[in-house]
Amino acid sequence: MRHLLSAADLDRDAAVHVLDVAEEMAATQRRVVKKLPTLRGRTVVNLFFEDSTRTRTSFEAAAKRLSADVINFSAKGSSVSKGESLKDTALTLEAMGADAVVVRHGSSGAPHRLAHAGWTRGAVVNAGDGTHEHPTQALLDAYTMRRHLRGGTGDLAGAKVVVVGDVLHSRVARSNVLLLHTLGAHVTLVAPPTLLPVGVEAWPCETSHDLDATLLRGEPDAVMMLRVQAERMDASKGSFFPSAREYSRRYGLGRERLGMLPDDTIVMHPGPMNRGLEISAEAADSVRSTIVEQVGNGVAVRMAVLYLLLAGELPGGDA
Amino acid sequence: MKTLIQNVTVGGGQTDLLLADGVVAAVGPGLSADDATVLDATGLRALPGLVDLHTHLREPGREDAETVESGTRSAARGGYTSVFAMANTLPVADTAGVVEQVQRLGEEAGWVDVRPVGAVTVGLAGQQLAELGAMADSRAAVRVFSDDGHCVSDAVLMRRALEYVKAFDGVIAQHAEEPRLTEGAQMNEGTVSAVLGLRGWPSVAEEAVIARDVLLADHVGSRLHVCHLSTRGSVEIVRWAKQRGVQVTAEVTPHHLLLTDELVRGYDPVYKVNPPLRTQADVEAVREGLADGTIDIVATDHAPHPVEAKDCEWSAAAMGMTGLETALSVVQHTMVDTGLMGWDTLVDRMSSAPARIGRLAGHGLPLEVGNPANLVLVDPAARWTVDPAAMATAGRNSPFRGMELPGKVVATFLRGRPTVLDSELVTP
């Protein structure tokens, strides 16, 4: 496989392979000297058309710990703000000899276009595109689940995961549904009807509008709260729910719902959080919460992805 | 100039056609004329020249995308003898001056007859009626008015427009798209948009406007034409309206007869179009509607763009596809070769009916003695592979590129003068 554009690019063997390699990468990060010589002489470009300090830093750390040369290219203050197109930016980076391009873009499908329009020969990694996908986030979420669920056996088959909130605008939800299904987990999406996309019935998951009923009935192994993406919900685009208070009551994770969960259920969130809206401080900071751990796991997972793509050792078709 | 076309199929039988002095001078087997250019048309079929009620020629203002010259060359190559040029130019064709300019550019080019479409509202802004009467009274004699690219979404303004054009037998061609329901929309709303994370463009945004407009047209007793209808629900609404006696006509594009939203999965902007490519069920419904006459015509919505407008990421790309040089082949492929309709019906949908709706004299008429010699010769048995680089249009954004299609335009005649011979343009 040359690129990682979607969680659907990974079949079960490939996904498990990435997660296993991530375990190995994580082990190296517990050493005093964290740096590996694996990608010495290779160039990784972080091409970020949207602000995302968290994801960019994570990819940067991953590439540097593999000894790759890293170029950070952000749209702000660059030629992009002067009107340069994605194509011309890509051609420039190609001329500079990028072996891998990690791209974050506000337009769904931009990484796909970059990979397939002949603008670059490097491996393209989707670091989040519009409301489409964020496959390395799904991988780090799965990695986190593997460490906590099923006694840490690494097998997510049959695990029950509830994903709650703004599915419509969430690239994290899309990638998680695809990857968790591939790994054999059962996913239930819970959201008001206005925040579930038309066509969601074709996704490999269940859906519900009732969070309490889902939590009571399902005994989930993991509850993943999604950020309410208020920036995509301004008044001109219509009202997706009546008020923050009503949303929080119906779909937020607070003390009462936390108490409904089995003792070993973990609470996840891709961040950044709207504390008090989709998740209370009590839930976010509870012992069940893996939210901070998810961030740390991101580096190991991204090291694995960059290593496997650039070493040509990721099985699968030419995505 | 005289041309004798021998052994050509017209309707159900083989015959000869003599074109002289711009008209069909004789029809029948075994014709001869000493001073005529003789064309052996064995295996070819003669149709009245095609008429496109919905073409974007881009001039004035966007000559980087297309000019009247390049667009009408493309039309001739596609077998057309007349096109209606949409009003979304720069400046907008919302005054007598601009429509006369477009008309004059068409005459100077000389490839097909160009009839300008006038804007319904000033600047296509949907706020104030344009000077519809002045455009109707101008030398361009506008009869079709459209804000295409934008919907006349204000119900009162739409009612007034429908009422006003009755004074000169005009028709309002509506781009049916409820703007609030399509804010930021990128593709058809459904299972594919859900996977791709592209904001969906619901069918109901089109259907709601058509439903409203047929009721308005019924209420005021005026002529409504529905542009590029694309959904099963839209077909059902138009069918109901026609049964009720509403003066409504509708068009479908060749691409909506063939392509579906599944093609968007590769995020290639060549498939980005307004209205968006719909589902297979919608494709089947519009084919059925075209065959049974619910949909009156095929119109290309030929929308050329410069390369950079499509060679980019999906959300940044312009909407639209070229279509003049592929329309006849796509309709043969989807409708005739599938047995859904015969050649006579194709002639109605691509020539006679659009001329009738646009009140266009001299086009869309049967190949009978005395009628203007506007015709196309097509080889139904030929197959060809679509190569946008070889097209006459300045646009390269054909969704049919690389596709093998049946039917080849061999010759086109405008008032007896060949504009295309041996599938190549003939300089006027």
XYZ file of C-alpha atoms in Angstrom, chain A residues 148 223 225 253-255 257-259 261-269 273 275 279-294:
36
model
C -7.357 -1.492 27.963
C -17.650 5.288 25.195
C -17.485 11.333 23.056
C -21.477 12.532 29.461
C -21.778 13.724 33.052
C -21.855 12.211 36.500
C -24.301 8.639 32.920
C -20.798 7.905 34.146
C -22.431 6.022 37.008
C -21.298 2.488 32.985
C -19.774 -0.849 33.956
C -16.658 -0.504 36.114
C -14.172 -1.283 33.364
C -15.671 0.888 30.611
C -13.221 3.469 29.338
C -14.109 7.031 28.329
C -12.480 8.422 25.205
C -12.458 11.746 23.372
C -12.956 18.936 24.326
C -15.968 20.676 28.734
C -18.333 15.917 28.398
C -18.175 17.084 32.000
C -14.906 17.757 33.768
C -15.700 14.873 36.070
C -15.916 12.452 33.170
C -12.944 13.873 31.321
C -10.711 13.684 34.348
C -11.998 10.404 35.780
C -9.885 7.293 36.169
C -11.825 5.790 33.267
C -10.639 8.518 30.944
C -7.976 7.650 28.366
C -8.053 11.084 26.784
C -4.494 12.124 27.659
C -3.174 8.650 26.933
C -4.710 8.807 23.447
